Short mmCIF file of C-alpha atoms and ligand atoms in Angstrom, two decimals:
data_model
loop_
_atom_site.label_atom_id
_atom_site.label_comp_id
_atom_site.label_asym_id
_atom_site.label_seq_id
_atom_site.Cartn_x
_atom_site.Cartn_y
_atom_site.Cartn_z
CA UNK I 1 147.75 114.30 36.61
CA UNK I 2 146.24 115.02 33.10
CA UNK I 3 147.56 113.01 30.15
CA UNK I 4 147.45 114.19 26.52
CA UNK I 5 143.51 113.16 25.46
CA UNK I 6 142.59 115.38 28.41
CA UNK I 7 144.44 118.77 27.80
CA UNK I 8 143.99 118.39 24.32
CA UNK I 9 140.26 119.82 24.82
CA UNK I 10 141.73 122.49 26.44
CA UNK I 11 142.71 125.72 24.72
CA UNK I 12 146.43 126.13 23.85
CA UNK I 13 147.21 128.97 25.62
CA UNK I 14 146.05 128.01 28.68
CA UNK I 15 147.68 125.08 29.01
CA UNK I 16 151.25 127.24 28.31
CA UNK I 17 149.75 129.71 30.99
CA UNK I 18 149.33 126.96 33.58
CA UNK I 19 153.12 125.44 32.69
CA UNK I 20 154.42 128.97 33.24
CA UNK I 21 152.94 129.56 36.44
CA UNK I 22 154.42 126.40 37.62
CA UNK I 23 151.25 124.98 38.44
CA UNK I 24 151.29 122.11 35.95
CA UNK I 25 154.66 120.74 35.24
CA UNK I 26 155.51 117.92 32.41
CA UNK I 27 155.63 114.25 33.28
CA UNK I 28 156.51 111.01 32.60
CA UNK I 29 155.14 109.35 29.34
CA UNK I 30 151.34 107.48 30.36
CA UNK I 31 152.09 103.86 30.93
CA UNK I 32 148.59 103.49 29.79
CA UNK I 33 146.84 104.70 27.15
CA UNK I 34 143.01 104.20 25.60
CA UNK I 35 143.00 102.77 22.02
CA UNK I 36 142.14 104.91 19.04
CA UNK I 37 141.97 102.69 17.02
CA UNK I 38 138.90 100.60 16.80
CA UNK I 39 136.69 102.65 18.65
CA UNK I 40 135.84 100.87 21.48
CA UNK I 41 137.95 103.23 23.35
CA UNK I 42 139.74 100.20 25.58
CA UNK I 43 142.13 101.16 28.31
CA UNK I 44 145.74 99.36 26.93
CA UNK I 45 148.80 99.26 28.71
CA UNK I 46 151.94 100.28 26.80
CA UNK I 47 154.65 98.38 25.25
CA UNK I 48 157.93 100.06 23.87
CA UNK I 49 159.65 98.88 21.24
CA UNK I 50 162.96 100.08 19.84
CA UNK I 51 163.05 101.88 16.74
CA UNK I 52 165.72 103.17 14.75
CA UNK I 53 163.17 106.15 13.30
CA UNK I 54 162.08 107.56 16.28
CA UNK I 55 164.45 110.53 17.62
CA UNK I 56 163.53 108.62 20.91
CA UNK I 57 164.92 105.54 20.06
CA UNK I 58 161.77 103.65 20.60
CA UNK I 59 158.09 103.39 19.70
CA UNK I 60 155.11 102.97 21.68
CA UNK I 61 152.12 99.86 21.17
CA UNK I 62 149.13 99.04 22.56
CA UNK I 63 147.67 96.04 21.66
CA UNK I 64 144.62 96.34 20.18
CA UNK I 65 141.51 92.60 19.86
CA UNK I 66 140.74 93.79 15.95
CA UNK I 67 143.57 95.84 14.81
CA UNK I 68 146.31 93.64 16.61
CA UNK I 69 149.33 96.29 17.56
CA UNK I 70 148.24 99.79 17.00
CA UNK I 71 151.02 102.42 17.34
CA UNK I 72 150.74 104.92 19.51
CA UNK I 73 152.16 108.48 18.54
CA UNK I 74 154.61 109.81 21.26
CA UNK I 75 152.97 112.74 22.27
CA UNK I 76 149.67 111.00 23.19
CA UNK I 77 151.64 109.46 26.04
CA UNK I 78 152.26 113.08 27.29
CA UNK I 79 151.60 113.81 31.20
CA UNK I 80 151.29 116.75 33.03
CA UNK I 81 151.48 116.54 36.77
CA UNK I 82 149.69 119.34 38.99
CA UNK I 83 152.56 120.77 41.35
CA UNK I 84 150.35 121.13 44.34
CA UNK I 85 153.34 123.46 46.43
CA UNK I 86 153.35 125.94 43.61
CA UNK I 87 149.60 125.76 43.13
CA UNK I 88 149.27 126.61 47.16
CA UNK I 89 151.70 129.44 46.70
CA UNK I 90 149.90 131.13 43.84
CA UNK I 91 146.60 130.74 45.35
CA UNK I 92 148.24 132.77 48.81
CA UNK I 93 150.03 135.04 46.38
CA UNK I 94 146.77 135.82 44.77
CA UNK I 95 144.94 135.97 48.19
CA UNK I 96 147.31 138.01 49.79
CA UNK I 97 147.96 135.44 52.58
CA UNK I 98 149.84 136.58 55.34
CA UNK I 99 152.33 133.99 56.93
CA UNK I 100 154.11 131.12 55.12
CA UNK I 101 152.97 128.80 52.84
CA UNK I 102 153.03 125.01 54.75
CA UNK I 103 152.69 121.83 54.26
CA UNK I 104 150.65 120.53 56.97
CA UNK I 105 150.42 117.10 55.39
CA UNK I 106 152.61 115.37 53.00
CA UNK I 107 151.39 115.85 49.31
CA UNK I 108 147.97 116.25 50.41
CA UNK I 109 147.58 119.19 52.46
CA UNK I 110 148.63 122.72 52.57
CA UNK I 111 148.32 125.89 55.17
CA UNK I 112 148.20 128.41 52.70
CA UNK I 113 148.08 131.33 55.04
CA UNK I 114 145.47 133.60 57.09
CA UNK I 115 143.38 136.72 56.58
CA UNK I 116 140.64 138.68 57.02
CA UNK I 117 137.33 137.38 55.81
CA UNK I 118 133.61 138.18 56.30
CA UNK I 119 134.84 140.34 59.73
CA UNK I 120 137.66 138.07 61.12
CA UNK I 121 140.70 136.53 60.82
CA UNK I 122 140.63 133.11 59.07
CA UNK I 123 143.51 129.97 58.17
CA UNK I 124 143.62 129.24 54.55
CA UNK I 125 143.95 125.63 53.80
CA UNK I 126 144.41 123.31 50.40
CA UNK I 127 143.49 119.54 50.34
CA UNK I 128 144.79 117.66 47.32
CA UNK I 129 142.75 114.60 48.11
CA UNK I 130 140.51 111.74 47.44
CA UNK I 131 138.03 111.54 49.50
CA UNK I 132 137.85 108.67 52.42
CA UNK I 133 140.82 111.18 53.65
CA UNK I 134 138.54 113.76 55.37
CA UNK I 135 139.62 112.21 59.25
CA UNK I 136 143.02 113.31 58.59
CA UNK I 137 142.35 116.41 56.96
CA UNK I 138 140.14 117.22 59.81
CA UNK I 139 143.39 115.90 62.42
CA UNK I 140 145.78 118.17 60.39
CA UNK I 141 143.48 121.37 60.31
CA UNK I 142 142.91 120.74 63.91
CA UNK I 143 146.64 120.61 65.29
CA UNK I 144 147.31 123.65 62.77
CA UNK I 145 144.59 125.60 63.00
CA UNK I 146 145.31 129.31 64.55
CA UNK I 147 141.99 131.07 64.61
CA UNK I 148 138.45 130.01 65.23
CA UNK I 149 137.54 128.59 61.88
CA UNK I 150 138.78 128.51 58.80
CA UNK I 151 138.49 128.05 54.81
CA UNK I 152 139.51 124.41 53.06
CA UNK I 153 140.14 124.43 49.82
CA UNK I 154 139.34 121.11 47.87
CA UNK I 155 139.64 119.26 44.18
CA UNK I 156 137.12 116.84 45.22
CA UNK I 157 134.57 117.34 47.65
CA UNK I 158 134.51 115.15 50.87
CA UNK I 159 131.31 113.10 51.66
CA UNK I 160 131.21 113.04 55.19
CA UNK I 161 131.48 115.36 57.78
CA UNK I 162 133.57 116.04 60.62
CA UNK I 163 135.11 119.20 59.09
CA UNK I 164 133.01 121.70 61.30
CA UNK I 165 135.85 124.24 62.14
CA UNK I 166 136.15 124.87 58.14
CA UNK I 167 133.96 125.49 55.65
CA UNK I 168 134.84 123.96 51.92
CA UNK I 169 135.13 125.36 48.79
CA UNK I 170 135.80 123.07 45.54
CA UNK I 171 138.38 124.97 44.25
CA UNK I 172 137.13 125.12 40.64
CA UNK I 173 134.05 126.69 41.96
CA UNK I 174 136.27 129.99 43.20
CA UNK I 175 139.55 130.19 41.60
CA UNK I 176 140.00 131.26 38.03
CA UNK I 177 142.66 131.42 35.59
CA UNK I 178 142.95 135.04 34.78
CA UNK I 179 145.72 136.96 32.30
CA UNK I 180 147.66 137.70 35.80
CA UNK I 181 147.52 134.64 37.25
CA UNK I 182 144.97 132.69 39.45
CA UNK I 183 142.54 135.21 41.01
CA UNK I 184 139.61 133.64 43.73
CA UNK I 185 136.40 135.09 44.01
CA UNK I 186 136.80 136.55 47.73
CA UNK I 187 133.24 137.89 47.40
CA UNK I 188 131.68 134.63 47.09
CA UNK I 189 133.86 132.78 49.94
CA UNK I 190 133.00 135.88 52.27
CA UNK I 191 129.39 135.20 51.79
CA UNK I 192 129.55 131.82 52.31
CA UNK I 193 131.11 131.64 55.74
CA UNK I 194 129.56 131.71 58.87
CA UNK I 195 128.88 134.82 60.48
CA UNK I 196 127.16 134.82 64.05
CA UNK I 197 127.34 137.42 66.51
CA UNK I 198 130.25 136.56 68.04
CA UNK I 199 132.13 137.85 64.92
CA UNK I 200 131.67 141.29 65.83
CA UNK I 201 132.75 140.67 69.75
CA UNK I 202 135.65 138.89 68.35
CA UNK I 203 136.74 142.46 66.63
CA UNK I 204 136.41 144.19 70.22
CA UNK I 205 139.14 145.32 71.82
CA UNK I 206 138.41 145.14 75.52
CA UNK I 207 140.40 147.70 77.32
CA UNK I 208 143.27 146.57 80.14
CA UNK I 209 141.36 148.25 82.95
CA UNK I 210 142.50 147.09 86.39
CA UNK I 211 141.59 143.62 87.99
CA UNK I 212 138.45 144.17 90.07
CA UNK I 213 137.04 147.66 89.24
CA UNK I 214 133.63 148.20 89.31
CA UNK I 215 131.56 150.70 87.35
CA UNK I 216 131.17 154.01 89.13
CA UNK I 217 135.40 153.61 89.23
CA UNK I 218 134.47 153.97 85.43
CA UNK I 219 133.84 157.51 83.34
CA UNK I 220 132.61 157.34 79.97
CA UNK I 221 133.17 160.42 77.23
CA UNK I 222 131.26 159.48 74.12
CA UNK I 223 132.34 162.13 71.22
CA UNK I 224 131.22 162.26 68.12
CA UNK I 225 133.90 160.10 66.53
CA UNK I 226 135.83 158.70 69.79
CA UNK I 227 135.22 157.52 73.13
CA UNK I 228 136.99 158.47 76.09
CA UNK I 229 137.58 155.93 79.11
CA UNK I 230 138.81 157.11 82.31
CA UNK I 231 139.76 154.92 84.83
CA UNK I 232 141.83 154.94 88.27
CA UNK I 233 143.94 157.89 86.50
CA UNK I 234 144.38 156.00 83.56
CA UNK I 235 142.46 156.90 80.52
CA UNK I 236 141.89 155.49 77.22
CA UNK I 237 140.78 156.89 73.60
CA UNK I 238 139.44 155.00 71.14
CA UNK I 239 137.09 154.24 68.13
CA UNK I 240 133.83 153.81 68.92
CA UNK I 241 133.72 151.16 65.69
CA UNK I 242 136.78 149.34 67.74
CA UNK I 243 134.84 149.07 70.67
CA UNK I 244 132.00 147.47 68.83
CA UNK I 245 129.55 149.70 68.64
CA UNK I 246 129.48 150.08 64.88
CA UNK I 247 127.98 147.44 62.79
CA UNK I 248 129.88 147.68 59.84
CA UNK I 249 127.03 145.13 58.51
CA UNK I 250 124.75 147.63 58.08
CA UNK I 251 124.63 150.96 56.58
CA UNK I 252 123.97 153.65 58.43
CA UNK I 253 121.22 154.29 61.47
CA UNK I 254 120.59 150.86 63.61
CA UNK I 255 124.05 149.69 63.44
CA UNK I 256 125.29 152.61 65.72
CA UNK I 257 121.85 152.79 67.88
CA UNK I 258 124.04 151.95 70.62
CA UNK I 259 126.40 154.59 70.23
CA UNK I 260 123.48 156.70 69.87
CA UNK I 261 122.02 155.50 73.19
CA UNK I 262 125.49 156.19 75.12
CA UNK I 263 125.77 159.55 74.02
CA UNK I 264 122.14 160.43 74.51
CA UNK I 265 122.88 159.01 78.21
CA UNK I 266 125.87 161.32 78.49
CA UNK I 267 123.79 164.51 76.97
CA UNK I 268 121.23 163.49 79.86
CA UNK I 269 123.96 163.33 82.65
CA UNK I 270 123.59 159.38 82.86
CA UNK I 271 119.65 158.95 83.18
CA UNK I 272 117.31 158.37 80.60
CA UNK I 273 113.22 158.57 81.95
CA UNK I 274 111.58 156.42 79.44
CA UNK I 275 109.15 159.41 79.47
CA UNK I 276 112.03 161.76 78.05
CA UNK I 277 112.90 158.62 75.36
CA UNK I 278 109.38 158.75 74.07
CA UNK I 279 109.40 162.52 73.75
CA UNK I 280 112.59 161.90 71.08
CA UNK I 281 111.43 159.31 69.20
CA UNK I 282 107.39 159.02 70.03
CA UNK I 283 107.76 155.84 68.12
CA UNK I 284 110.14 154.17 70.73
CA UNK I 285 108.37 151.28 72.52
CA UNK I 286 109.40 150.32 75.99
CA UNK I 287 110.62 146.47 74.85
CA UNK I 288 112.13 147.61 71.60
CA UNK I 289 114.33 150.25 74.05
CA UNK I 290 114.72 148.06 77.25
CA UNK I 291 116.28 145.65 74.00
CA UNK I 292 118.52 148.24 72.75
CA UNK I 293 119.97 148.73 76.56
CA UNK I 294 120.24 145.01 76.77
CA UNK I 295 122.19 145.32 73.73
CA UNK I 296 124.48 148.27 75.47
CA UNK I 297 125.05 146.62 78.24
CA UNK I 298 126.29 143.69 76.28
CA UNK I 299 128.62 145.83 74.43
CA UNK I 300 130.04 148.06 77.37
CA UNK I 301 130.95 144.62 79.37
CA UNK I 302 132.62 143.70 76.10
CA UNK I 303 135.08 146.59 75.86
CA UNK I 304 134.95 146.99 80.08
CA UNK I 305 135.48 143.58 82.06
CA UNK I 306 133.96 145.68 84.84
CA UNK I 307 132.44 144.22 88.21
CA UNK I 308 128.32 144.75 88.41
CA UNK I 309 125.83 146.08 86.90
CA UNK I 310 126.47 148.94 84.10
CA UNK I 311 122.65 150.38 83.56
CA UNK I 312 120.50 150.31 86.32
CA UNK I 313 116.70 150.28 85.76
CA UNK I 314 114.92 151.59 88.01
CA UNK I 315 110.95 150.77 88.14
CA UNK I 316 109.62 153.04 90.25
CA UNK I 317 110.46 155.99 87.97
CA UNK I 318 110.56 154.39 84.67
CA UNK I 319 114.39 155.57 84.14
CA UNK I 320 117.57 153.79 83.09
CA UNK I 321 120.49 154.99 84.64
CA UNK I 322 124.59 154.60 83.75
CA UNK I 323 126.17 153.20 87.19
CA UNK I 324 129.11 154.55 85.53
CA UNK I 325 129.71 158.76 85.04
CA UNK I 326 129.14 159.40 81.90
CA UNK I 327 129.73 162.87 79.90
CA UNK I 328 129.98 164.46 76.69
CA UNK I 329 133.28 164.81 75.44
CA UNK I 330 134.64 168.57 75.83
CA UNK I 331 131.52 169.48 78.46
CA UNK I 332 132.00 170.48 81.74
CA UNK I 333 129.46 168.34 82.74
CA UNK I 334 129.14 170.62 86.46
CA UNK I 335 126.24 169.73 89.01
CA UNK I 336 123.44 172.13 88.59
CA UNK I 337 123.60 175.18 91.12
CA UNK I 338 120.98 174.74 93.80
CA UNK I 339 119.16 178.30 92.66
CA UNK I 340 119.18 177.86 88.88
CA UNK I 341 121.13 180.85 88.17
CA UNK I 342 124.25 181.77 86.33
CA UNK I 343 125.08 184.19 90.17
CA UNK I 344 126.22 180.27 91.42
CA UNK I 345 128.93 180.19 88.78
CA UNK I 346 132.60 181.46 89.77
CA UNK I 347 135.28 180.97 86.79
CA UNK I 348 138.65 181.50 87.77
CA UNK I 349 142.03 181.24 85.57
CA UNK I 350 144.57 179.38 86.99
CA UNK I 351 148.08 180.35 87.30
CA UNK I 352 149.00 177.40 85.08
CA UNK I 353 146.32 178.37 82.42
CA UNK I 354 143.79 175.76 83.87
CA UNK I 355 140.31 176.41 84.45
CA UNK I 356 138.58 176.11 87.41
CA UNK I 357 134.66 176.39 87.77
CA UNK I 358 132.97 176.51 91.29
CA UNK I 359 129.35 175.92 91.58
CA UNK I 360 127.31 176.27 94.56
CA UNK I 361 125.08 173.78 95.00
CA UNK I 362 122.92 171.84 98.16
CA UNK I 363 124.61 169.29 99.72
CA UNK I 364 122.76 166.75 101.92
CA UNK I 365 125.03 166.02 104.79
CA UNK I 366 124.67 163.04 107.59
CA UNK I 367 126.31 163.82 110.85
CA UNK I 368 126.67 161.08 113.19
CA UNK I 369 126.62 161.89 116.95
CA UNK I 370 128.96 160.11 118.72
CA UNK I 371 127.79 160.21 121.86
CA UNK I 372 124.21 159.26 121.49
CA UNK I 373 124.39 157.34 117.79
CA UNK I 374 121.83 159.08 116.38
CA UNK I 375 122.55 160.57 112.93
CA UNK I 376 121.83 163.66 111.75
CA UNK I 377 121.22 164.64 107.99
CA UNK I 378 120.89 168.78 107.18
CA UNK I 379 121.42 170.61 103.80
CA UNK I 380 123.98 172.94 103.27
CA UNK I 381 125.65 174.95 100.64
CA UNK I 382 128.90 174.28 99.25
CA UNK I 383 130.65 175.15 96.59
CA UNK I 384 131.71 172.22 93.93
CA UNK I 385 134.94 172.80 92.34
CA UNK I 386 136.42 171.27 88.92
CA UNK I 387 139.02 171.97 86.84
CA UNK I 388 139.64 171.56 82.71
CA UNK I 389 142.20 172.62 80.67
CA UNK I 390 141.00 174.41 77.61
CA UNK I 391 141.64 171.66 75.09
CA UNK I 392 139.23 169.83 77.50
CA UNK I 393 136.23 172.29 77.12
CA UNK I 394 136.91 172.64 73.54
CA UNK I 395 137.98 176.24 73.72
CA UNK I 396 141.55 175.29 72.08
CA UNK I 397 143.12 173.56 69.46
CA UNK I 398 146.21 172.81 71.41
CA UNK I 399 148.19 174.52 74.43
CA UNK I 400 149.14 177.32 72.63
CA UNK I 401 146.13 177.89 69.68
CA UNK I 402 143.11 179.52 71.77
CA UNK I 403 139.98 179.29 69.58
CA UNK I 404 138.33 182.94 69.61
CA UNK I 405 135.66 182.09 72.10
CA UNK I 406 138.09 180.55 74.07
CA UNK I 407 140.35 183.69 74.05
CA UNK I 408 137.31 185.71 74.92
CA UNK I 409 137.07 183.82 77.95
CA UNK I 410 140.34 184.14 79.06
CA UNK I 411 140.17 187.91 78.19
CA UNK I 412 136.74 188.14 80.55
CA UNK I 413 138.59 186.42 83.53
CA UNK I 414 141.70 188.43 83.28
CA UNK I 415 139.42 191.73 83.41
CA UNK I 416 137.37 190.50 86.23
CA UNK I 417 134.15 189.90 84.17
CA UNK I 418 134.08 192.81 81.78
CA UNK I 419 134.76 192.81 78.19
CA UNK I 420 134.71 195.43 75.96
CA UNK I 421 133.70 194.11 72.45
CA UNK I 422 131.06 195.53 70.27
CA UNK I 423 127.47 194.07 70.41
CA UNK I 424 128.09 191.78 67.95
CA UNK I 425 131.29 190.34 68.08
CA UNK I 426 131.20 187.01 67.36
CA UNK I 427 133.48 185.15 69.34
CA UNK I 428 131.83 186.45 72.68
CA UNK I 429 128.36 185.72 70.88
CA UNK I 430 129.85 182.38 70.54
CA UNK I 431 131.23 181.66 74.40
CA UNK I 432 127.79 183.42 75.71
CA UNK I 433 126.44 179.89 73.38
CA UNK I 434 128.96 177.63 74.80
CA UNK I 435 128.67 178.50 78.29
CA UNK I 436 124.46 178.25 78.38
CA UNK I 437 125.05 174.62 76.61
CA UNK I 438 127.56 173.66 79.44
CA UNK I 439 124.81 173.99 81.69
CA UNK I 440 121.13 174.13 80.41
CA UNK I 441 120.64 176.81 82.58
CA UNK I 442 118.15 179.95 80.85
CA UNK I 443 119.12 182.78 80.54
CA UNK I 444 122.54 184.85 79.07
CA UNK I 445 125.62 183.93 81.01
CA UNK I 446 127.16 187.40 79.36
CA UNK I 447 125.12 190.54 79.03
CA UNK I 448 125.69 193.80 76.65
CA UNK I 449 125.00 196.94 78.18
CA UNK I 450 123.79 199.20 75.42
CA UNK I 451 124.75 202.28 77.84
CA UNK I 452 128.36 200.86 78.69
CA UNK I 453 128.84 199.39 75.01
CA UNK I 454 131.01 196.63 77.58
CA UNK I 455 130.13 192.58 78.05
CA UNK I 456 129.63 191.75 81.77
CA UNK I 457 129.76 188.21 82.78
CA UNK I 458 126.63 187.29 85.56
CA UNK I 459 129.10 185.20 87.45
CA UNK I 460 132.09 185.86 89.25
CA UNK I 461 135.18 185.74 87.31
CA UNK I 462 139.19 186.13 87.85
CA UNK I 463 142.43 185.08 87.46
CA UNK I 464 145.10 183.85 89.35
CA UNK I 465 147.55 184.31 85.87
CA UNK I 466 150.14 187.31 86.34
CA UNK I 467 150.72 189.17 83.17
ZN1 ZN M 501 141.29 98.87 19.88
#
């Protein structure tokens, strides 16, 4: 409550502004008032006597040691009551709250709402109390609070603890009467509240993977802007930032550095020699990198509640390697063939557009004999087969929008291998590109025969599609 010798200090308008927004409402005349008269500025109680004047009826005394009774004009025994409710819903109005505005304890205590703030979702509260009331206001946050922690707005700042799950903010320290209304300085609140690491694993979105898998059930695709999940035929795509990998704390560079890492892991086929880490960044040191797996590890259990381990280290070679497959998004990601030469490849369109690529490679394979139990382990050849559709391997748009170098390669299988294009045509320049980054192996995948003027592909190509 403020009574007359209080607001009057106050500018005009901002008393009106207040009484408009509801916030301060008129009261009942002061049954007390401080003498004016003989400036010794004693606290008097008031008397009312009637008078036949006054439009009121009556006049107001005090009774004053030198002056005897001093009168005491009427509206110096004005009041103006703070109306807490419509103070808690302007300060969620102008916080954009989400939920209801509650009282959480009679006259004294408000929910005001939740929100985002400083990375997570937080309960806005409003104490309108002395203080010696910080146990209940503690009890009452407790039984209503909905998230972790959350913000307590005060007129008077408690003494004691005990109000760990919130963090305080005098009120007059943050909110300001602006022409619109109240606005709060979200800037300063967000600075001021906690933020630990568990902030950012709050913001994770772990992925419903089944009870019980393990990591090789597990196949990462790390693109440039989304990650792909695969798992027991079910497969997930999402933000890499959403699966906590971005630090939104931070600008740019060591925020993402585990992003970096996973995608680094999936251009290396899921092993990383620390020999091959220090020829990318020569000033990587072995701790600062074994941290920066430590830190990936953390993350990818975050997102994947999967059983064991998810990087393996492995001391004898000085390499870290994914116990999960790994690949980059739109690669084909096929075993190398066992001679190193694009003659291993066969590409062959399916009848139902798909493409399938066979690759020869050694197999080591353990025979047990059953009669003597002795086992057996020989190399052989066989040939590997996998299929994509050409979304997949980034060849088309959609279904029915081929992207050139992906209609050059359906144009090269339908003709058995032979294309003729000029020299330079781009779009075979283009797949010849694609199809040596698939694999890493040297050496031109498609060759131009200066004689023929006609492509021909150095692996065996065909399709199954009838035209
Ligand atoms: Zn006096």
């Amino acid at each position: 409550m403020f009574c007359f010798d209080e607001v009057r200090e106050w500018p005009q308008e901002r008393l009106e502004h207040l009484v408009k927004l509801g916030i301060l409402q008129v009261g009942p005349f002061a049954e007390k008032v401080t003498c004016d008269a003989c400036g010794k500025g004693h606290w008097e109680q008031v008397r009312w006597e009637s008078s036949v004047r006054d439009t009121l009826g009556k006049r107001a005394y005090i009774q004053c040691m030198e002056e005897g009774p001093v009168h005491v004009p009427e509206i110096r025994l004005w009041q103006w009551i703070v109306d807490a409710s419509a103070m808690a819903k302007r300060l969620a109005a102008a916080m954009d709250l989400s939920g209801t505005v509650e009282e959480v304890l009679a006259g004294m205590m408000w929910k005001l709402g939740r929100r985002r703030l400083a990375g997570r979702f937080r309960d806005v509260f409003l104490a309108m109390a002395a203080s010696g009331e910080e146990a209940r206001i503690a009890d009452a946050a407790g039984r209503s609070l909905t998230t972790r922690d959350g913000v307590l707005f005060v007129v008077q700042l408690p003494k004691q603890d005990g109000l760990d799950r919130l963090t305080v903010f005098d009120v007059a320290q943050v909110v300001e009467l602006g022409a619109d209304g109240l606005t709060v300085d979200l800037d300063y609140i967000e600075d001021a509240l906690p933020r630990d690491r568990a902030i950012k694993e709050d913001r994770i979105r772990s992925l419903p993977v089944p009870e019980g898998i393990t990591w090789p059930e597990i196949t990462l695709e790390p693109g440039e802007s989304s990650l792909r999940v695969f798992a027991r035929g079910q497969s997930w795509e999402i933000d890499p930032e959403d699966a906590g990998f971005a630090d939104s704390r931070r600008k740019t560079g060591e925020g993402d550095k585990s992003y970096q890492i996973l995608r680094f892991f999936a251009l290396r086929r899921g092993r990383l020699p620390m020999e091959e880490v220090k020829v990318k960044d020569p000033k990587t040191r072995a701790d600062g990198f074994r941290k920066q797996i430590s830190n990936l590890r953390k993350r990818l259990g975050n997102l994947l509640a999967a059983e064991g381990e998810s990087i393996r280290w492995d001391a004898d070679e000085e390499a870290y390697t994914c116990c999960f497959k790994i690949r980059r998004a739109g690669y084909m990601n096929l075993p190398l063939p066992s001679d190193g030469s694009w003659m291993s490849y066969q590409i062959i369109e399916r009848g139902d557009g798909r493409i399938a690529v066979g690759v020869k490679a050694n197999r080591l394979r353990r025979t047990k004999e059953a009669r003597t139990g002795e086992t057996n382990a020989a190399e052989h050849q066989e040939t590997l087969w996998h299929e994509y559709s050409l979304v997949d391997l980034g060849l088309a748009r959609d279904v029915d929008r081929l992207l050139p170098e992906g209609r050059a390669l359906v144009d090269l299988l339908q003709a058995g291998g032979r294309l003729a294009r000029r020299g330079d045509d781009i779009a075979v320049l283009k797949l010849n590109q694609w199809l040596r980054d698939q694999t890493g192996l040297a050496g031109d995948p498609l060759q131009f025969s200066e004689t023929t003027r006609v492509w021909a592909a150095t692996f065996d190509c065909s399709s199954e599609r009838r035209r």
